[in-house]
């Protein structure tokens, strides 16, 4: 595990964007695993900036997103499909046909999970997986559980996650309770994993996930076993690690 410590969110975002852009420059046909949530927004913004300067070309890149809320479609402003267009895809020259995200409108969970697993298989291994970190240690929407789940699955969001996500909705009753998410095996098979974490509210879980035992109760802890995992975090998120 490598740790890149940043003084603040802007620096963290630039460092993560540096790693992603190096990946795309070295392999223009890269498969990028992408995350939503507030933390990666700065990195996406930086990549759009470099694209506008002519420094990166996304035309041959393929992407696969971690997760989507069940019940929300791409035209819903709270959906992750919409998020990706607003924060990244519409700002670069990526071919939308090469972008993949679970279909939140598919009511047949088995069918959707099988479909997404076959999309993942058809893309081959993810070259670089970008992750955020949930306050309860989730990655994608792999929530704390008794065991790790391998492939794409339907997950019930924990009360912590529903609470954390309510800021994007008018009312907590509107926050979806279920999501489709890539599994732990899909994430662990990525050639390289980069996680962005920012803020004091994540300090405790950063310490538990990366300096505590590997356990499905803290899903991100499995990344300690990944051969090429880089944590890009700001000082506040690393504050408890530094103290110890
Ligand atoms: C989103 C995702 C989640 C978020 C996590 C952190 O696609 O997979 O695991 O990365 O909930 O979210 P933020 O960055 O909003 O704190």
PDB file of C-alpha atoms in Angstrom, residues 9-243:
ATOM      1  CA  UNK A   9      -8.606  18.569  -1.046  1.00  0.00           C
ATOM      2  CA  UNK A  10      -7.341  20.454  -4.121  1.00  0.00           C
ATOM      3  CA  UNK A  11      -3.897  18.850  -3.905  1.00  0.00           C
ATOM      4  CA  UNK A  12      -5.410  15.411  -3.288  1.00  0.00           C
ATOM      5  CA  UNK A  13      -7.606  15.832  -6.374  1.00  0.00           C
ATOM      6  CA  UNK A  14      -4.653  16.880  -8.533  1.00  0.00           C
ATOM      7  CA  UNK A  15      -2.549  13.922  -7.378  1.00  0.00           C
ATOM      8  CA  UNK A  16      -5.342  11.444  -8.141  1.00  0.00           C
ATOM      9  CA  UNK A  17      -5.905  13.091 -11.535  1.00  0.00           C
ATOM     10  CA  UNK A  18      -2.148  12.852 -12.200  1.00  0.00           C
ATOM     11  CA  UNK A  19      -2.248   9.083 -11.678  1.00  0.00           C
ATOM     12  CA  UNK A  20      -5.370   8.651 -13.852  1.00  0.00           C
ATOM     13  CA  UNK A  21      -3.978  10.821 -16.629  1.00  0.00           C
ATOM     14  CA  UNK A  22      -0.656   8.931 -16.619  1.00  0.00           C
ATOM     15  CA  UNK A  23      -2.659   5.717 -16.974  1.00  0.00           C
ATOM     16  CA  UNK A  24      -4.618   7.056 -19.958  1.00  0.00           C
ATOM     17  CA  UNK A  25      -1.552   8.561 -21.643  1.00  0.00           C
ATOM     18  CA  UNK A  26       0.408   5.307 -21.307  1.00  0.00           C
ATOM     19  CA  UNK A  27      -2.564   3.146 -22.383  1.00  0.00           C
ATOM     20  CA  UNK A  28      -5.172   5.102 -24.353  1.00  0.00           C
ATOM     21  CA  UNK A  29      -7.528   2.095 -24.414  1.00  0.00           C
ATOM     22  CA  UNK A  30      -7.511   1.771 -20.616  1.00  0.00           C
ATOM     23  CA  UNK A  31     -10.491   0.379 -18.743  1.00  0.00           C
ATOM     24  CA  UNK A  32     -11.144   2.805 -15.900  1.00  0.00           C
ATOM     25  CA  UNK A  33     -13.293   1.791 -12.953  1.00  0.00           C
ATOM     26  CA  UNK A  34     -15.033   4.941 -11.743  1.00  0.00           C
ATOM     27  CA  UNK A  35     -16.640   6.112  -8.530  1.00  0.00           C
ATOM     28  CA  UNK A  36     -19.221   8.760  -7.708  1.00  0.00           C
ATOM     29  CA  UNK A  37     -19.744  10.612  -4.401  1.00  0.00           C
ATOM     30  CA  UNK A  38     -18.343  14.040  -3.551  1.00  0.00           C
ATOM     31  CA  UNK A  39     -14.690  13.094  -3.075  1.00  0.00           C
ATOM     32  CA  UNK A  40     -13.695  12.321  -6.707  1.00  0.00           C
ATOM     33  CA  UNK A  41     -15.400  15.434  -8.136  1.00  0.00           C
ATOM     34  CA  UNK A  42     -12.181  17.508  -7.879  1.00  0.00           C
ATOM     35  CA  UNK A  43     -10.165  14.854  -9.707  1.00  0.00           C
ATOM     36  CA  UNK A  44     -12.756  14.699 -12.497  1.00  0.00           C
ATOM     37  CA  UNK A  45     -12.702  18.501 -12.739  1.00  0.00           C
ATOM     38  CA  UNK A  46      -8.913  18.447 -13.040  1.00  0.00           C
ATOM     39  CA  UNK A  47      -9.032  15.798 -15.778  1.00  0.00           C
ATOM     40  CA  UNK A  48     -11.555  17.916 -17.709  1.00  0.00           C
ATOM     41  CA  UNK A  49      -9.182  20.881 -17.354  1.00  0.00           C
ATOM     42  CA  UNK A  50      -6.255  18.905 -18.776  1.00  0.00           C
ATOM     43  CA  UNK A  51      -8.473  17.537 -21.561  1.00  0.00           C
ATOM     44  CA  UNK A  52      -9.442  21.118 -22.509  1.00  0.00           C
ATOM     45  CA  UNK A  53      -5.762  22.007 -22.725  1.00  0.00           C
ATOM     46  CA  UNK A  54      -5.225  19.101 -25.125  1.00  0.00           C
ATOM     47  CA  UNK A  55      -3.177  17.062 -22.666  1.00  0.00           C
ATOM     48  CA  UNK A  56      -5.361  13.919 -22.476  1.00  0.00           C
ATOM     49  CA  UNK A  57      -7.461  12.037 -24.991  1.00  0.00           C
ATOM     50  CA  UNK A  58     -10.310   9.888 -23.682  1.00  0.00           C
ATOM     51  CA  UNK A  59     -11.647   8.793 -27.094  1.00  0.00           C
ATOM     52  CA  UNK A  60     -10.515   5.178 -26.713  1.00  0.00           C
ATOM     53  CA  UNK A  61     -11.021   4.859 -22.956  1.00  0.00           C
ATOM     54  CA  UNK A  62     -13.652   2.482 -21.600  1.00  0.00           C
ATOM     55  CA  UNK A  63     -15.227   2.984 -18.209  1.00  0.00           C
ATOM     56  CA  UNK A  64     -17.201   0.931 -15.770  1.00  0.00           C
ATOM     57  CA  UNK A  65     -18.878   2.492 -12.751  1.00  0.00           C
ATOM     58  CA  UNK A  66     -19.063   0.888  -9.358  1.00  0.00           C
ATOM     59  CA  UNK A  67     -22.702   1.300  -8.556  1.00  0.00           C
ATOM     60  CA  UNK A  68     -26.164   2.739  -9.131  1.00  0.00           C
ATOM     61  CA  UNK A  69     -29.237   3.288  -6.985  1.00  0.00           C
ATOM     62  CA  UNK A  70     -32.096   0.883  -7.653  1.00  0.00           C
ATOM     63  CA  UNK A  71     -35.123   2.769  -8.954  1.00  0.00           C
ATOM     64  CA  UNK A  72     -33.249   5.700 -10.501  1.00  0.00           C
ATOM     65  CA  UNK A  73     -32.633   6.062 -14.236  1.00  0.00           C
ATOM     66  CA  UNK A  74     -30.129   8.243 -16.136  1.00  0.00           C
ATOM     67  CA  UNK A  75     -32.633  11.101 -16.461  1.00  0.00           C
ATOM     68  CA  UNK A  76     -33.035  11.273 -12.679  1.00  0.00           C
ATOM     69  CA  UNK A  77     -30.774  14.000 -11.310  1.00  0.00           C
ATOM     70  CA  UNK A  78     -29.827  11.926  -8.273  1.00  0.00           C
ATOM     71  CA  UNK A  79     -28.765   8.905 -10.302  1.00  0.00           C
ATOM     72  CA  UNK A  80     -25.110   8.058 -10.641  1.00  0.00           C
ATOM     73  CA  UNK A  81     -25.538   7.866 -14.418  1.00  0.00           C
ATOM     74  CA  UNK A  82     -26.549  11.535 -14.330  1.00  0.00           C
ATOM     75  CA  UNK A  83     -23.727  12.377 -11.906  1.00  0.00           C
ATOM     76  CA  UNK A  84     -21.129  10.895 -14.246  1.00  0.00           C
ATOM     77  CA  UNK A  85     -22.367  12.911 -17.211  1.00  0.00           C
ATOM     78  CA  UNK A  86     -22.437  16.168 -15.278  1.00  0.00           C
ATOM     79  CA  UNK A  87     -19.127  15.751 -13.448  1.00  0.00           C
ATOM     80  CA  UNK A  88     -17.034  13.972 -16.053  1.00  0.00           C
ATOM     81  CA  UNK A  89     -18.352  12.433 -19.267  1.00  0.00           C
ATOM     82  CA  UNK A  90     -19.870  15.605 -20.752  1.00  0.00           C
ATOM     83  CA  UNK A  91     -16.597  17.464 -20.149  1.00  0.00           C
ATOM     84  CA  UNK A  92     -14.298  15.120 -22.105  1.00  0.00           C
ATOM     85  CA  UNK A  93     -14.288  13.308 -25.438  1.00  0.00           C
ATOM     86  CA  UNK A  94     -15.263   9.925 -24.072  1.00  0.00           C
ATOM     87  CA  UNK A  95     -17.588   7.875 -26.277  1.00  0.00           C
ATOM     88  CA  UNK A  96     -20.697   7.310 -24.148  1.00  0.00           C
ATOM     89  CA  UNK A  97     -21.080   3.894 -25.792  1.00  0.00           C
ATOM     90  CA  UNK A  98     -17.879   2.931 -23.985  1.00  0.00           C
ATOM     91  CA  UNK A  99     -19.206   3.901 -20.549  1.00  0.00           C
ATOM     92  CA  UNK A 100     -20.989   1.388 -18.369  1.00  0.00           C
ATOM     93  CA  UNK A 101     -23.056   1.736 -15.239  1.00  0.00           C
ATOM     94  CA  UNK A 102     -25.586  -0.627 -13.641  1.00  0.00           C
ATOM     95  CA  UNK A 103     -29.145  -0.062 -14.813  1.00  0.00           C
ATOM     96  CA  UNK A 104     -31.029   1.157 -11.745  1.00  0.00           C
ATOM     97  CA  UNK A 105     -34.331   0.812 -13.571  1.00  0.00           C
ATOM     98  CA  UNK A 106     -34.004  -2.951 -14.031  1.00  0.00           C
ATOM     99  CA  UNK A 107     -36.304  -4.515 -11.413  1.00  0.00           C
ATOM    100  CA  UNK A 108     -34.953  -8.028 -11.979  1.00  0.00           C
ATOM    101  CA  UNK A 109     -31.868  -7.941  -9.747  1.00  0.00           C
ATOM    102  CA  UNK A 110     -30.585 -11.319 -10.849  1.00  0.00           C
ATOM    103  CA  UNK A 111     -30.779 -10.370 -14.514  1.00  0.00           C
ATOM    104  CA  UNK A 112     -29.107  -6.998 -13.955  1.00  0.00           C
ATOM    105  CA  UNK A 113     -26.275  -8.431 -11.859  1.00  0.00           C
ATOM    106  CA  UNK A 114     -25.638 -11.123 -14.460  1.00  0.00           C
ATOM    107  CA  UNK A 115     -25.704  -8.533 -17.242  1.00  0.00           C
ATOM    108  CA  UNK A 116     -23.218  -6.286 -15.419  1.00  0.00           C
ATOM    109  CA  UNK A 117     -20.920  -9.196 -14.627  1.00  0.00           C
ATOM    110  CA  UNK A 118     -20.852 -10.067 -18.312  1.00  0.00           C
ATOM    111  CA  UNK A 119     -20.076  -6.422 -19.183  1.00  0.00           C
ATOM    112  CA  UNK A 120     -17.137  -6.628 -16.750  1.00  0.00           C
ATOM    113  CA  UNK A 121     -15.971  -9.900 -18.279  1.00  0.00           C
ATOM    114  CA  UNK A 122     -16.183  -8.487 -21.794  1.00  0.00           C
ATOM    115  CA  UNK A 123     -14.033  -5.479 -20.828  1.00  0.00           C
ATOM    116  CA  UNK A 124     -11.296  -7.636 -19.313  1.00  0.00           C
ATOM    117  CA  UNK A 125      -9.429  -6.554 -16.212  1.00  0.00           C
ATOM    118  CA  UNK A 126      -9.892  -2.998 -15.019  1.00  0.00           C
ATOM    119  CA  UNK A 127      -6.611  -1.118 -15.493  1.00  0.00           C
ATOM    120  CA  UNK A 128      -7.259   1.470 -12.811  1.00  0.00           C
ATOM    121  CA  UNK A 129     -10.063   1.479 -10.267  1.00  0.00           C
ATOM    122  CA  UNK A 130     -10.851   4.786  -8.598  1.00  0.00           C
ATOM    123  CA  UNK A 131     -12.556   4.524  -5.203  1.00  0.00           C
ATOM    124  CA  UNK A 132     -13.980   6.709  -2.470  1.00  0.00           C
ATOM    125  CA  UNK A 133     -14.413   5.511   1.104  1.00  0.00           C
ATOM    126  CA  UNK A 134     -17.694   5.340   3.010  1.00  0.00           C
ATOM    127  CA  UNK A 135     -17.782   6.388   6.660  1.00  0.00           C
ATOM    128  CA  UNK A 136     -18.533   2.785   7.544  1.00  0.00           C
ATOM    129  CA  UNK A 137     -15.712   1.452   5.361  1.00  0.00           C
ATOM    130  CA  UNK A 138     -17.784   0.611   2.294  1.00  0.00           C
ATOM    131  CA  UNK A 139     -16.234   0.575  -1.164  1.00  0.00           C
ATOM    132  CA  UNK A 140     -18.671   0.794  -4.028  1.00  0.00           C
ATOM    133  CA  UNK A 141     -21.743  -0.153  -2.070  1.00  0.00           C
ATOM    134  CA  UNK A 142     -20.142  -3.202  -0.501  1.00  0.00           C
ATOM    135  CA  UNK A 143     -21.465  -2.554   2.979  1.00  0.00           C
ATOM    136  CA  UNK A 144     -20.104  -4.054   6.221  1.00  0.00           C
ATOM    137  CA  UNK A 145     -21.190  -7.707   6.379  1.00  0.00           C
ATOM    138  CA  UNK A 146     -20.217 -11.142   7.635  1.00  0.00           C
ATOM    139  CA  UNK A 147     -18.463 -11.999   4.397  1.00  0.00           C
ATOM    140  CA  UNK A 148     -17.190 -10.343   1.244  1.00  0.00           C
ATOM    141  CA  UNK A 149     -19.405 -10.616  -1.866  1.00  0.00           C
ATOM    142  CA  UNK A 150     -17.553 -11.505  -5.053  1.00  0.00           C
ATOM    143  CA  UNK A 151     -19.537 -10.197  -7.994  1.00  0.00           C
ATOM    144  CA  UNK A 152     -22.190  -7.609  -8.839  1.00  0.00           C
ATOM    145  CA  UNK A 153     -25.055  -7.789  -6.381  1.00  0.00           C
ATOM    146  CA  UNK A 154     -28.106  -6.042  -5.022  1.00  0.00           C
ATOM    147  CA  UNK A 155     -27.250  -4.417  -1.713  1.00  0.00           C
ATOM    148  CA  UNK A 156     -29.361  -2.848   0.981  1.00  0.00           C
ATOM    149  CA  UNK A 157     -27.741   0.421   2.014  1.00  0.00           C
ATOM    150  CA  UNK A 158     -26.888   0.673   5.696  1.00  0.00           C
ATOM    151  CA  UNK A 159     -28.486   3.388   7.815  1.00  0.00           C
ATOM    152  CA  UNK A 160     -25.071   5.176   7.941  1.00  0.00           C
ATOM    153  CA  UNK A 161     -24.945   5.253   4.149  1.00  0.00           C
ATOM    154  CA  UNK A 162     -28.550   6.439   3.790  1.00  0.00           C
ATOM    155  CA  UNK A 163     -27.791   9.186   6.310  1.00  0.00           C
ATOM    156  CA  UNK A 164     -24.562  10.180   4.504  1.00  0.00           C
ATOM    157  CA  UNK A 165     -26.343  10.314   1.140  1.00  0.00           C
ATOM    158  CA  UNK A 166     -29.336  12.326   2.294  1.00  0.00           C
ATOM    159  CA  UNK A 167     -27.435  15.552   1.552  1.00  0.00           C
ATOM    160  CA  UNK A 168     -28.063  14.937  -2.140  1.00  0.00           C
ATOM    161  CA  UNK A 169     -31.838  14.593  -1.680  1.00  0.00           C
ATOM    162  CA  UNK A 170     -34.547  16.964  -0.505  1.00  0.00           C
ATOM    163  CA  UNK A 171     -35.717  14.561   2.143  1.00  0.00           C
ATOM    164  CA  UNK A 172     -34.287  11.410   3.745  1.00  0.00           C
ATOM    165  CA  UNK A 173     -37.388   9.479   2.640  1.00  0.00           C
ATOM    166  CA  UNK A 174     -36.269  10.008  -0.976  1.00  0.00           C
ATOM    167  CA  UNK A 175     -32.863   8.361  -0.491  1.00  0.00           C
ATOM    168  CA  UNK A 176     -32.946   4.971  -2.219  1.00  0.00           C
ATOM    169  CA  UNK A 177     -32.510   2.019   0.147  1.00  0.00           C
ATOM    170  CA  UNK A 178     -31.050  -0.380  -2.419  1.00  0.00           C
ATOM    171  CA  UNK A 179     -28.299  -0.266  -5.005  1.00  0.00           C
ATOM    172  CA  UNK A 180     -26.561  -2.475  -7.516  1.00  0.00           C
ATOM    173  CA  UNK A 181     -22.836  -2.621  -6.876  1.00  0.00           C
ATOM    174  CA  UNK A 182     -19.773  -4.285  -8.268  1.00  0.00           C
ATOM    175  CA  UNK A 183     -18.405  -6.913  -5.893  1.00  0.00           C
ATOM    176  CA  UNK A 184     -15.160  -7.092  -3.951  1.00  0.00           C
ATOM    177  CA  UNK A 185     -13.595  -9.577  -6.354  1.00  0.00           C
ATOM    178  CA  UNK A 186     -14.180  -7.231  -9.307  1.00  0.00           C
ATOM    179  CA  UNK A 187     -12.481  -4.425  -7.402  1.00  0.00           C
ATOM    180  CA  UNK A 188      -9.585  -6.579  -6.194  1.00  0.00           C
ATOM    181  CA  UNK A 189      -8.917  -7.834  -9.724  1.00  0.00           C
ATOM    182  CA  UNK A 190      -8.200  -4.312 -10.971  1.00  0.00           C
ATOM    183  CA  UNK A 191      -4.541  -3.945 -11.906  1.00  0.00           C
ATOM    184  CA  UNK A 192      -4.246  -0.774  -9.877  1.00  0.00           C
ATOM    185  CA  UNK A 193      -6.526   0.749  -7.249  1.00  0.00           C
ATOM    186  CA  UNK A 194      -6.473   4.428  -6.285  1.00  0.00           C
ATOM    187  CA  UNK A 195      -8.607   5.705  -3.426  1.00  0.00           C
ATOM    188  CA  UNK A 196      -9.317   9.369  -2.657  1.00  0.00           C
ATOM    189  CA  UNK A 197     -10.265  10.344   0.895  1.00  0.00           C
ATOM    190  CA  UNK A 198     -10.718  13.803   2.342  1.00  0.00           C
ATOM    191  CA  UNK A 199     -11.700  15.378   5.642  1.00  0.00           C
ATOM    192  CA  UNK A 200     -11.568  14.752   9.372  1.00  0.00           C
ATOM    193  CA  UNK A 201     -14.856  12.826   9.317  1.00  0.00           C
ATOM    194  CA  UNK A 202     -13.027  10.006   7.494  1.00  0.00           C
ATOM    195  CA  UNK A 203      -9.997   9.869   9.835  1.00  0.00           C
ATOM    196  CA  UNK A 204     -11.312   7.075  12.045  1.00  0.00           C
ATOM    197  CA  UNK A 205     -12.326   4.827   9.164  1.00  0.00           C
ATOM    198  CA  UNK A 206      -9.016   5.427   7.346  1.00  0.00           C
ATOM    199  CA  UNK A 207      -7.197   4.220  10.464  1.00  0.00           C
ATOM    200  CA  UNK A 208      -9.496   1.207  10.929  1.00  0.00           C
ATOM    201  CA  UNK A 209      -9.506   0.199   7.259  1.00  0.00           C
ATOM    202  CA  UNK A 210      -5.790   0.437   6.556  1.00  0.00           C
ATOM    203  CA  UNK A 211      -4.155  -0.035   9.944  1.00  0.00           C
ATOM    204  CA  UNK A 212      -6.583  -2.515  11.493  1.00  0.00           C
ATOM    205  CA  UNK A 213      -7.449  -6.137  10.702  1.00  0.00           C
ATOM    206  CA  UNK A 214      -8.710  -7.214   7.275  1.00  0.00           C
ATOM    207  CA  UNK A 215     -12.388  -7.944   7.814  1.00  0.00           C
ATOM    208  CA  UNK A 216     -15.664  -7.805   5.856  1.00  0.00           C
ATOM    209  CA  UNK A 217     -16.952  -5.659   8.735  1.00  0.00           C
ATOM    210  CA  UNK A 218     -14.702  -2.944   7.235  1.00  0.00           C
ATOM    211  CA  UNK A 219     -14.899  -3.792   3.523  1.00  0.00           C
ATOM    212  CA  UNK A 220     -12.122  -1.388   2.431  1.00  0.00           C
ATOM    213  CA  UNK A 221      -9.669  -3.242   4.680  1.00  0.00           C
ATOM    214  CA  UNK A 222      -9.318  -5.901   1.967  1.00  0.00           C
ATOM    215  CA  UNK A 223      -7.368  -3.361  -0.066  1.00  0.00           C
ATOM    216  CA  UNK A 224      -4.444  -3.953   2.307  1.00  0.00           C
ATOM    217  CA  UNK A 225      -4.019  -7.191   0.333  1.00  0.00           C
ATOM    218  CA  UNK A 226      -4.023  -5.532  -3.096  1.00  0.00           C
ATOM    219  CA  UNK A 227      -0.654  -5.495  -4.868  1.00  0.00           C
ATOM    220  CA  UNK A 228      -0.984  -1.984  -6.256  1.00  0.00           C
ATOM    221  CA  UNK A 229      -3.135   0.107  -3.965  1.00  0.00           C
ATOM    222  CA  UNK A 230      -2.533   3.836  -3.521  1.00  0.00           C
ATOM    223  CA  UNK A 231      -4.356   5.884  -0.917  1.00  0.00           C
ATOM    224  CA  UNK A 232      -4.431   9.568  -1.833  1.00  0.00           C
ATOM    225  CA  UNK A 233      -5.671  11.380   1.241  1.00  0.00           C
ATOM    226  CA  UNK A 234      -5.525  14.818   2.749  1.00  0.00           C
ATOM    227  CA  UNK A 235      -3.929  15.579   6.094  1.00  0.00           C
ATOM    228  CA  UNK A 236      -7.239  15.634   7.947  1.00  0.00           C
ATOM    229  CA  UNK A 237      -8.217  12.184   6.714  1.00  0.00           C
ATOM    230  CA  UNK A 238      -4.795  10.873   7.784  1.00  0.00           C
ATOM    231  CA  UNK A 239      -4.748  12.698  11.112  1.00  0.00           C
ATOM    232  CA  UNK A 240      -5.326   9.630  13.312  1.00  0.00           C
ATOM    233  CA  UNK A 241      -2.816   7.584  11.372  1.00  0.00           C
ATOM    234  CA  UNK A 242      -0.135  10.206  11.879  1.00  0.00           C
ATOM    235  CA  UNK A 243      -0.788  10.445  15.582  1.00  0.00           C
TER     236      UNK A 243
END
